[in-house]
PDB file of C-alpha atoms in Angstrom:
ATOM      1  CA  UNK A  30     -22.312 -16.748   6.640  1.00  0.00           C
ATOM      2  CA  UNK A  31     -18.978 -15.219   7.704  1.00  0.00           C
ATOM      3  CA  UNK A  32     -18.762 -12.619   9.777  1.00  0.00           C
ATOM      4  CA  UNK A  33     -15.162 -12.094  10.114  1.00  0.00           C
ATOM      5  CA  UNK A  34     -12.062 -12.354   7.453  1.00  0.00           C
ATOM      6  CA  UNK A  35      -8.728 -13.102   8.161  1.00  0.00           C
ATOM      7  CA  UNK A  36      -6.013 -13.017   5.708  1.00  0.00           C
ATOM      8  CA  UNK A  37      -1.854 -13.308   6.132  1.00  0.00           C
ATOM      9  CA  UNK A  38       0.312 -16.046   7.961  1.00  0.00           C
ATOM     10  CA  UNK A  39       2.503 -18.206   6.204  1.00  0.00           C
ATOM     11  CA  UNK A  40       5.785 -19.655   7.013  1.00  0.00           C
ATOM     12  CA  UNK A  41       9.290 -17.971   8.239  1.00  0.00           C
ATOM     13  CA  UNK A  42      12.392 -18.705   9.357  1.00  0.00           C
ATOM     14  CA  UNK A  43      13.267 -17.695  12.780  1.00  0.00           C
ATOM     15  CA  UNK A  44      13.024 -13.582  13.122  1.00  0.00           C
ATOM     16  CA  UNK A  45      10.955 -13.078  10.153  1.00  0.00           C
ATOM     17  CA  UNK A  46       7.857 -11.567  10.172  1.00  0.00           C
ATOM     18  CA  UNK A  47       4.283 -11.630   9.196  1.00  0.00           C
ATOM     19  CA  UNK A  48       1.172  -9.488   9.293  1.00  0.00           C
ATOM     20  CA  UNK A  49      -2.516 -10.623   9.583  1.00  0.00           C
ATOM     21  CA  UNK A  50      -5.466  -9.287   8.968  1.00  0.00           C
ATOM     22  CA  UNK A  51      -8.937  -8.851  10.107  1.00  0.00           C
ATOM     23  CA  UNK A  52     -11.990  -7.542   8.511  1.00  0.00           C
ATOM     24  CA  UNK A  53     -15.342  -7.978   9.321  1.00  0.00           C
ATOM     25  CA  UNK A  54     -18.038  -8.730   6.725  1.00  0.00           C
ATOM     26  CA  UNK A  55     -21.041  -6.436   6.660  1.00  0.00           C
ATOM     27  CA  UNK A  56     -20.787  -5.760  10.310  1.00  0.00           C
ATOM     28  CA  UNK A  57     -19.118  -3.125  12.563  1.00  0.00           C
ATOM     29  CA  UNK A  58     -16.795  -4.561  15.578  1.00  0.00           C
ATOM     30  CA  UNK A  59     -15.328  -2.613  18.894  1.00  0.00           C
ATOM     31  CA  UNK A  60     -13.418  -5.009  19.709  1.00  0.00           C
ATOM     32  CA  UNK A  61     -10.412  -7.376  18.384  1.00  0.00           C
ATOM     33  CA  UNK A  62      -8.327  -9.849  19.846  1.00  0.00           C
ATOM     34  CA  UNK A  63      -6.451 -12.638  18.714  1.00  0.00           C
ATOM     35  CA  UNK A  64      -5.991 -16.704  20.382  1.00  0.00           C
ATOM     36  CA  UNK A  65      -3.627 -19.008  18.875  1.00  0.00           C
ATOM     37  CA  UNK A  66      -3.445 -23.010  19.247  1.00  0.00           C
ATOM     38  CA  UNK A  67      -0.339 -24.622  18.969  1.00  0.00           C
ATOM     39  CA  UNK A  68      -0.194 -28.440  18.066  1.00  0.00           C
ATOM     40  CA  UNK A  69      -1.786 -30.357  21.364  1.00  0.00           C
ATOM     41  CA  UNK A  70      -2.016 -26.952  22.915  1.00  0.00           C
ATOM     42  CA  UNK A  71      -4.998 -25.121  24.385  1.00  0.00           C
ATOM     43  CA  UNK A  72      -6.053 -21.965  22.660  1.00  0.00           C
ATOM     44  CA  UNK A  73      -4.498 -19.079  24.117  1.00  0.00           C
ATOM     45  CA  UNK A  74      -4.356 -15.187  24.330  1.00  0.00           C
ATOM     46  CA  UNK A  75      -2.466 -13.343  22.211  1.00  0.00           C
ATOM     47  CA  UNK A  76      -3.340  -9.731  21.424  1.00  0.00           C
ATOM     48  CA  UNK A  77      -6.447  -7.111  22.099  1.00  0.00           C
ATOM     49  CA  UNK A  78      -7.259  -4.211  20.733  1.00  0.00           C
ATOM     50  CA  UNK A  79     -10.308  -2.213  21.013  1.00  0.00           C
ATOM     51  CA  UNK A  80     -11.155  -0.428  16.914  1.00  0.00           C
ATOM     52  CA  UNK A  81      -9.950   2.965  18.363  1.00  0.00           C
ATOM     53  CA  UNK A  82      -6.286   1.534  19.529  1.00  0.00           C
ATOM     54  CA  UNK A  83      -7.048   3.007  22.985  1.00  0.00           C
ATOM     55  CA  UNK A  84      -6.183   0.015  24.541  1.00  0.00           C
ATOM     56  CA  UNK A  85      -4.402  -2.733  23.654  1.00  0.00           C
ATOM     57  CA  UNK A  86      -3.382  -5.694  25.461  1.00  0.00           C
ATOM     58  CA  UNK A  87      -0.473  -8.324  24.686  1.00  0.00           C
ATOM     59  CA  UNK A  88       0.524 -11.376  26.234  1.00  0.00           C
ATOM     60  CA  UNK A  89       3.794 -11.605  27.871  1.00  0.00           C
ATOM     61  CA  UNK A  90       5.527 -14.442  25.099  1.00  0.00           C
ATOM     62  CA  UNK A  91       4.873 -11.543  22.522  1.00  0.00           C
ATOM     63  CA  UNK A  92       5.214  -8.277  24.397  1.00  0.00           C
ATOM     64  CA  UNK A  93       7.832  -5.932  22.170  1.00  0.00           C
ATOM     65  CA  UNK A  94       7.534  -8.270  19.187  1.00  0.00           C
ATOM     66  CA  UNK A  95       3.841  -7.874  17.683  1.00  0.00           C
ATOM     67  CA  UNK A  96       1.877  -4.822  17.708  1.00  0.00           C
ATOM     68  CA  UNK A  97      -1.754  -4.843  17.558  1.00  0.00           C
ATOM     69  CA  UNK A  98      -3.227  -2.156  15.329  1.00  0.00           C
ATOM     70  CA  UNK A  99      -6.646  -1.101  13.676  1.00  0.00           C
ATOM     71  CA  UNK A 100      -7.685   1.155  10.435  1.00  0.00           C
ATOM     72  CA  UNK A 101     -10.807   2.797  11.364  1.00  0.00           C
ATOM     73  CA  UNK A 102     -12.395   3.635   8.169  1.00  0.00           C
ATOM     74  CA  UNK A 103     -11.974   0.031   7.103  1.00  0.00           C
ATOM     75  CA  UNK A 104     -12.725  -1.487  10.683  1.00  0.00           C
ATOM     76  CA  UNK A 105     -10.083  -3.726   9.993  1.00  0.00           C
ATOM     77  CA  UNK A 106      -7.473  -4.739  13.210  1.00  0.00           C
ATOM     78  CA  UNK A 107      -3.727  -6.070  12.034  1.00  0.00           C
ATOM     79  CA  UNK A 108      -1.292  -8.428  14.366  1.00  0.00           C
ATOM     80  CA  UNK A 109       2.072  -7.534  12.801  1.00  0.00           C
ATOM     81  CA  UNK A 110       4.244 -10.217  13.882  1.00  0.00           C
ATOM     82  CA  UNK A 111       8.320  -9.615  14.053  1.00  0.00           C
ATOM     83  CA  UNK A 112      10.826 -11.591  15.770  1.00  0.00           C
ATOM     84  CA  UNK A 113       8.916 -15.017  15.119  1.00  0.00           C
ATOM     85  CA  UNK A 114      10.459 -17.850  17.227  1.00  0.00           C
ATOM     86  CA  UNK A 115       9.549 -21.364  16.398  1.00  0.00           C
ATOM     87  CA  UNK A 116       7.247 -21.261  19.300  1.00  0.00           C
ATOM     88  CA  UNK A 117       4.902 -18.685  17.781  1.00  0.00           C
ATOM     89  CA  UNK A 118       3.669 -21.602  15.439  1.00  0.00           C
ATOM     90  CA  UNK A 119       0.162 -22.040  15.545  1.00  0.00           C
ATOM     91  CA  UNK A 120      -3.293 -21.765  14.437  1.00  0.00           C
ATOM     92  CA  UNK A 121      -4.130 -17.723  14.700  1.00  0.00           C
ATOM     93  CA  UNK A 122      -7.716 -16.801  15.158  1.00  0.00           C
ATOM     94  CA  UNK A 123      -9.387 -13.344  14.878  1.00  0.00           C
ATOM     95  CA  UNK A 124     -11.956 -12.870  17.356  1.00  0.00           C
ATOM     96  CA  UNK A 125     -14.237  -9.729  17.895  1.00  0.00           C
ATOM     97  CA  UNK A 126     -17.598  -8.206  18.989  1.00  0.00           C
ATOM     98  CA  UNK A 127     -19.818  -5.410  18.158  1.00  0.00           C
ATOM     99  CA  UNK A 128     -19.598  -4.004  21.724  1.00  0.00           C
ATOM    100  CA  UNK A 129     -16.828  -3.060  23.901  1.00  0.00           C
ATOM    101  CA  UNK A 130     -14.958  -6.222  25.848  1.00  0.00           C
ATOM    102  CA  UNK A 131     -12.863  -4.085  27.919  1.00  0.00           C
ATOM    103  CA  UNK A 132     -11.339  -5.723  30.750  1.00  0.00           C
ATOM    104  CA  UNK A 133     -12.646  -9.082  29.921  1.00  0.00           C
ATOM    105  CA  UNK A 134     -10.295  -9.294  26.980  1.00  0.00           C
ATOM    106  CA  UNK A 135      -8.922 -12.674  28.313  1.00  0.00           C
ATOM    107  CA  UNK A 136     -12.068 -14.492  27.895  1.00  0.00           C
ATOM    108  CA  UNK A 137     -12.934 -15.872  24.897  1.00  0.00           C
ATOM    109  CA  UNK A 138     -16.727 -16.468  25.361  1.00  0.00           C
ATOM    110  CA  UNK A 139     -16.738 -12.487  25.329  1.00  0.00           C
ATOM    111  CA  UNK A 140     -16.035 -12.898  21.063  1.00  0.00           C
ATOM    112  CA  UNK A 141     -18.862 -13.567  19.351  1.00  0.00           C
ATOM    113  CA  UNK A 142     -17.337 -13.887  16.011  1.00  0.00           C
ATOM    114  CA  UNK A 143     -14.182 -15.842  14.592  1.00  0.00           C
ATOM    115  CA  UNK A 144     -12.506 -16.215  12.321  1.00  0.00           C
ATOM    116  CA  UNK A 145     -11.755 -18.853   9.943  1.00  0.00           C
ATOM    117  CA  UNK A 146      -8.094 -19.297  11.440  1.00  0.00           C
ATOM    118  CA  UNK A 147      -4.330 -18.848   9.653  1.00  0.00           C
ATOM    119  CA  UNK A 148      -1.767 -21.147   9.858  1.00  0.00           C
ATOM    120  CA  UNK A 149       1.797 -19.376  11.387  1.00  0.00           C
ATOM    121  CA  UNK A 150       4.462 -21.848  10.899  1.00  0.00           C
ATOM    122  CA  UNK A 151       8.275 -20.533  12.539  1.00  0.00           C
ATOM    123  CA  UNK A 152      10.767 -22.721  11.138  1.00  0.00           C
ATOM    124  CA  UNK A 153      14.229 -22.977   9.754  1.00  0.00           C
TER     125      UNK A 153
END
């Protein structure tokens, strides 16, 4: 069964950009956030948003270059990407919940659905 869709990624050169997608299947979600794991790396926070854009949190390595974003009627969040540095390559993963995660946006167990995972690859 899968809960949650993700769609997007790809490969750029340096200061492209991308846009990906999550969309939940059959369910309705409060909250979105996105982890990425680079090669050897631990997952790690990138982006949160709860499905009203009230508030959104970013991580400091992509504060001013991805925006967070969400489409109510389709309960679908976006991570548009821009500015990609080769360091932004990793594994992205859509995470969400059906209830509100609020301040606990950092922790992962707080997502009880992921997604399958899109490959980001920064390179020239």
């Amino acid at each position: 069964q899968v809960d949650l869709v993700e769609s997007g990624g790809g490969s750029v050169q340096p200061g492209g950009s991308l846009r990906i997608s999550c969309a939940p299947a059959g369910r309705t979600f409060e909250s979105f956030a996105w982890f990425r794991q680079g090669p050897q790396m631990e997952r790690e926070f990138v982006a949160a948003i709860d499905k009203l854009a009230v508030t959104i949190y970013y991580a400091d390595s992509v504060k001013g270059r991805f925006t967070a974003s969400t489409d109510r009627a389709k309960n679908t969040a976006y991570l548009q990407m821009n500015s990609l540095k080769p360091e932004d390559t990793a594994v992205y993963y859509c995470a969400a919940n059906e209830y509100y995660v609020g301040s606990y946006y950092l922790d992962r167990g707080r997502y009880k659905y992921w997604g399958q995972g899109t490959q980001v690859t920064v390179s020239s």
